[in-house]
């Protein structure tokens, strides 16, 4: 129902579904056929993409987040008309709605990864982007509890950015646009804190060692996994391969 072909005007009217997993690519092809061509003759068609694929990725600077929950694009036209003779789109400026995709993507420690690939890729109308074209990424991030350093606290936040840039003032048919999210001001500092056990008595024994490992970015402490590479029980004379991790 979101695609209507007008035979008389030779146009295609398209309305974008509002969730990424309901969106599909549109393809078109045209070929002149002579009146004397036999019906049984083969017909070779070359198809072109009509829409623009839009994706988002995390760049080389890790973001102080852990789980991406949703991506929402707002301020873009969701209805338009494709002219089959000129192969050009006319976007309806009055059809600006929000389109979104729900995610549950743990990106802790990841770099250079696409957040919305596959069925979560946005397939949107080619159009000039106004200053109202925005993306909002909702996320959950975790901090080390100030009351109990062995526990974490969950927070929610949003990352908002404009889609119209000097390098991407418009979306064109057949393009795959990938926006990279980076925080150039953020500087990661990594900490590994080990709490020494009590002194052993003459009888020996075993004791637990508390390890606190986290990354510190812009006032946010994010727990990080750690692993024992090797260890020594004789003052460093010999070393054994590690196996503990957390």
PDB file of N, CA and C in Angstrom, residues 2 4-5 25 32 38-39 43-44 55 68 84 99 108 117 121 130 135 138 141 148 150 155 159 168 198 207 216 225:
ATOM      1  N   UNK A   2       2.126   1.137   0.331  1.00  0.00           N
ATOM      2  CA  UNK A   2       2.954   2.336   0.411  1.00  0.00           C
ATOM      3  C   UNK A   2       3.585   2.693  -0.928  1.00  0.00           C
ATOM      4  N   UNK A   4       2.487   3.384  -4.997  1.00  0.00           N
ATOM      5  CA  UNK A   4       1.398   3.551  -5.961  1.00  0.00           C
ATOM      6  C   UNK A   4       1.989   3.998  -7.304  1.00  0.00           C
ATOM      7  N   UNK A   5       1.633   3.261  -8.375  1.00  0.00           N
ATOM      8  CA  UNK A   5       2.144   3.596  -9.710  1.00  0.00           C
ATOM      9  C   UNK A   5       1.038   4.268 -10.509  1.00  0.00           C
ATOM     10  N   UNK A  25      13.991  -1.944  -0.102  1.00  0.00           N
ATOM     11  CA  UNK A  25      14.550  -1.183  -1.206  1.00  0.00           C
ATOM     12  C   UNK A  25      13.568  -1.197  -2.372  1.00  0.00           C
ATOM     13  N   UNK A  32      13.030  -0.223 -23.907  1.00  0.00           N
ATOM     14  CA  UNK A  32      12.148  -0.047 -25.054  1.00  0.00           C
ATOM     15  C   UNK A  32      12.002  -1.372 -25.793  1.00  0.00           C
ATOM     16  N   UNK A  38       9.197 -10.550 -30.967  1.00  0.00           N
ATOM     17  CA  UNK A  38       8.449 -11.746 -30.607  1.00  0.00           C
ATOM     18  C   UNK A  38       8.306 -11.841 -29.090  1.00  0.00           C
ATOM     19  N   UNK A  39       7.184 -12.337 -28.659  1.00  0.00           N
ATOM     20  CA  UNK A  39       6.921 -12.457 -27.235  1.00  0.00           C
ATOM     21  C   UNK A  39       7.888 -13.415 -26.564  1.00  0.00           C
ATOM     22  N   UNK A  43      14.449 -10.895 -22.731  1.00  0.00           N
ATOM     23  CA  UNK A  43      14.527  -9.468 -22.482  1.00  0.00           C
ATOM     24  C   UNK A  43      15.446  -9.240 -21.292  1.00  0.00           C
ATOM     25  N   UNK A  44      16.557  -8.571 -21.514  1.00  0.00           N
ATOM     26  CA  UNK A  44      17.533  -8.317 -20.457  1.00  0.00           C
ATOM     27  C   UNK A  44      17.256  -6.958 -19.832  1.00  0.00           C
ATOM     28  N   UNK A  55      23.026   4.196   7.334  1.00  0.00           N
ATOM     29  CA  UNK A  55      23.528   3.406   8.455  1.00  0.00           C
ATOM     30  C   UNK A  55      24.329   4.302   9.405  1.00  0.00           C
ATOM     31  N   UNK A  68      23.318   0.086  22.856  1.00  0.00           N
ATOM     32  CA  UNK A  68      22.512   0.953  22.004  1.00  0.00           C
ATOM     33  C   UNK A  68      21.093   0.390  21.980  1.00  0.00           C
ATOM     34  N   UNK A  84       9.292   8.730 -13.610  1.00  0.00           N
ATOM     35  CA  UNK A  84       9.942   7.672 -14.379  1.00  0.00           C
ATOM     36  C   UNK A  84      10.631   8.190 -15.646  1.00  0.00           C
ATOM     37  N   UNK A  99      11.429   8.176  11.797  1.00  0.00           N
ATOM     38  CA  UNK A  99      11.579   6.751  11.493  1.00  0.00           C
ATOM     39  C   UNK A  99      12.616   6.191  12.463  1.00  0.00           C
ATOM     40  N   UNK A 108      30.182  -2.287  24.197  1.00  0.00           N
ATOM     41  CA  UNK A 108      31.263  -2.042  25.143  1.00  0.00           C
ATOM     42  C   UNK A 108      32.601  -2.482  24.551  1.00  0.00           C
ATOM     43  N   UNK A 117      22.773  -2.749  10.771  1.00  0.00           N
ATOM     44  CA  UNK A 117      22.990  -3.443   9.507  1.00  0.00           C
ATOM     45  C   UNK A 117      21.814  -4.365   9.212  1.00  0.00           C
ATOM     46  N   UNK A 121      18.838  -1.602   8.513  1.00  0.00           N
ATOM     47  CA  UNK A 121      19.303  -0.508   7.666  1.00  0.00           C
ATOM     48  C   UNK A 121      18.109   0.343   7.243  1.00  0.00           C
ATOM     49  N   UNK A 130      17.581  19.234   5.372  1.00  0.00           N
ATOM     50  CA  UNK A 130      17.485  20.539   6.025  1.00  0.00           C
ATOM     51  C   UNK A 130      18.207  20.480   7.372  1.00  0.00           C
ATOM     52  N   UNK A 135      19.489  12.870  13.943  1.00  0.00           N
ATOM     53  CA  UNK A 135      19.477  11.489  14.421  1.00  0.00           C
ATOM     54  C   UNK A 135      19.596  11.528  15.940  1.00  0.00           C
ATOM     55  N   UNK A 138      19.459   6.461  21.364  1.00  0.00           N
ATOM     56  CA  UNK A 138      19.199   6.237  22.792  1.00  0.00           C
ATOM     57  C   UNK A 138      20.051   5.068  23.274  1.00  0.00           C
ATOM     58  N   UNK A 141      24.130   3.172  29.636  1.00  0.00           N
ATOM     59  CA  UNK A 141      25.531   3.031  29.988  1.00  0.00           C
ATOM     60  C   UNK A 141      25.632   2.729  31.477  1.00  0.00           C
ATOM     61  N   UNK A 148      29.255   1.048  46.319  1.00  0.00           N
ATOM     62  CA  UNK A 148      29.822  -0.301  46.324  1.00  0.00           C
ATOM     63  C   UNK A 148      30.562  -0.511  45.015  1.00  0.00           C
ATOM     64  N   UNK A 150      31.956  -2.885  43.712  1.00  0.00           N
ATOM     65  CA  UNK A 150      31.765  -4.178  43.043  1.00  0.00           C
ATOM     66  C   UNK A 150      30.451  -4.218  42.272  1.00  0.00           C
ATOM     67  N   UNK A 155      22.304   3.748  33.614  1.00  0.00           N
ATOM     68  CA  UNK A 155      21.801   5.078  33.271  1.00  0.00           C
ATOM     69  C   UNK A 155      21.320   5.060  31.819  1.00  0.00           C
ATOM     70  N   UNK A 159      22.243  10.518  22.334  1.00  0.00           N
ATOM     71  CA  UNK A 159      23.229  11.190  21.499  1.00  0.00           C
ATOM     72  C   UNK A 159      22.469  11.767  20.315  1.00  0.00           C
ATOM     73  N   UNK A 168      27.703  15.681   3.165  1.00  0.00           N
ATOM     74  CA  UNK A 168      26.446  14.982   2.869  1.00  0.00           C
ATOM     75  C   UNK A 168      25.284  15.957   2.984  1.00  0.00           C
ATOM     76  N   UNK A 198      44.694 -10.211  53.279  1.00  0.00           N
ATOM     77  CA  UNK A 198      45.344 -10.148  54.583  1.00  0.00           C
ATOM     78  C   UNK A 198      46.598 -11.024  54.583  1.00  0.00           C
ATOM     79  N   UNK A 207      43.011 -17.035  50.013  1.00  0.00           N
ATOM     80  CA  UNK A 207      42.181 -15.859  50.234  1.00  0.00           C
ATOM     81  C   UNK A 207      41.753 -15.277  48.887  1.00  0.00           C
ATOM     82  N   UNK A 216      37.597   4.950  32.217  1.00  0.00           N
ATOM     83  CA  UNK A 216      37.098   6.233  32.666  1.00  0.00           C
ATOM     84  C   UNK A 216      37.079   7.203  31.488  1.00  0.00           C
ATOM     85  N   UNK A 225      36.408  -5.978  31.102  1.00  0.00           N
ATOM     86  CA  UNK A 225      36.837  -7.344  31.380  1.00  0.00           C
ATOM     87  C   UNK A 225      38.352  -7.363  31.599  1.00  0.00           C
TER      88      UNK A 225
END
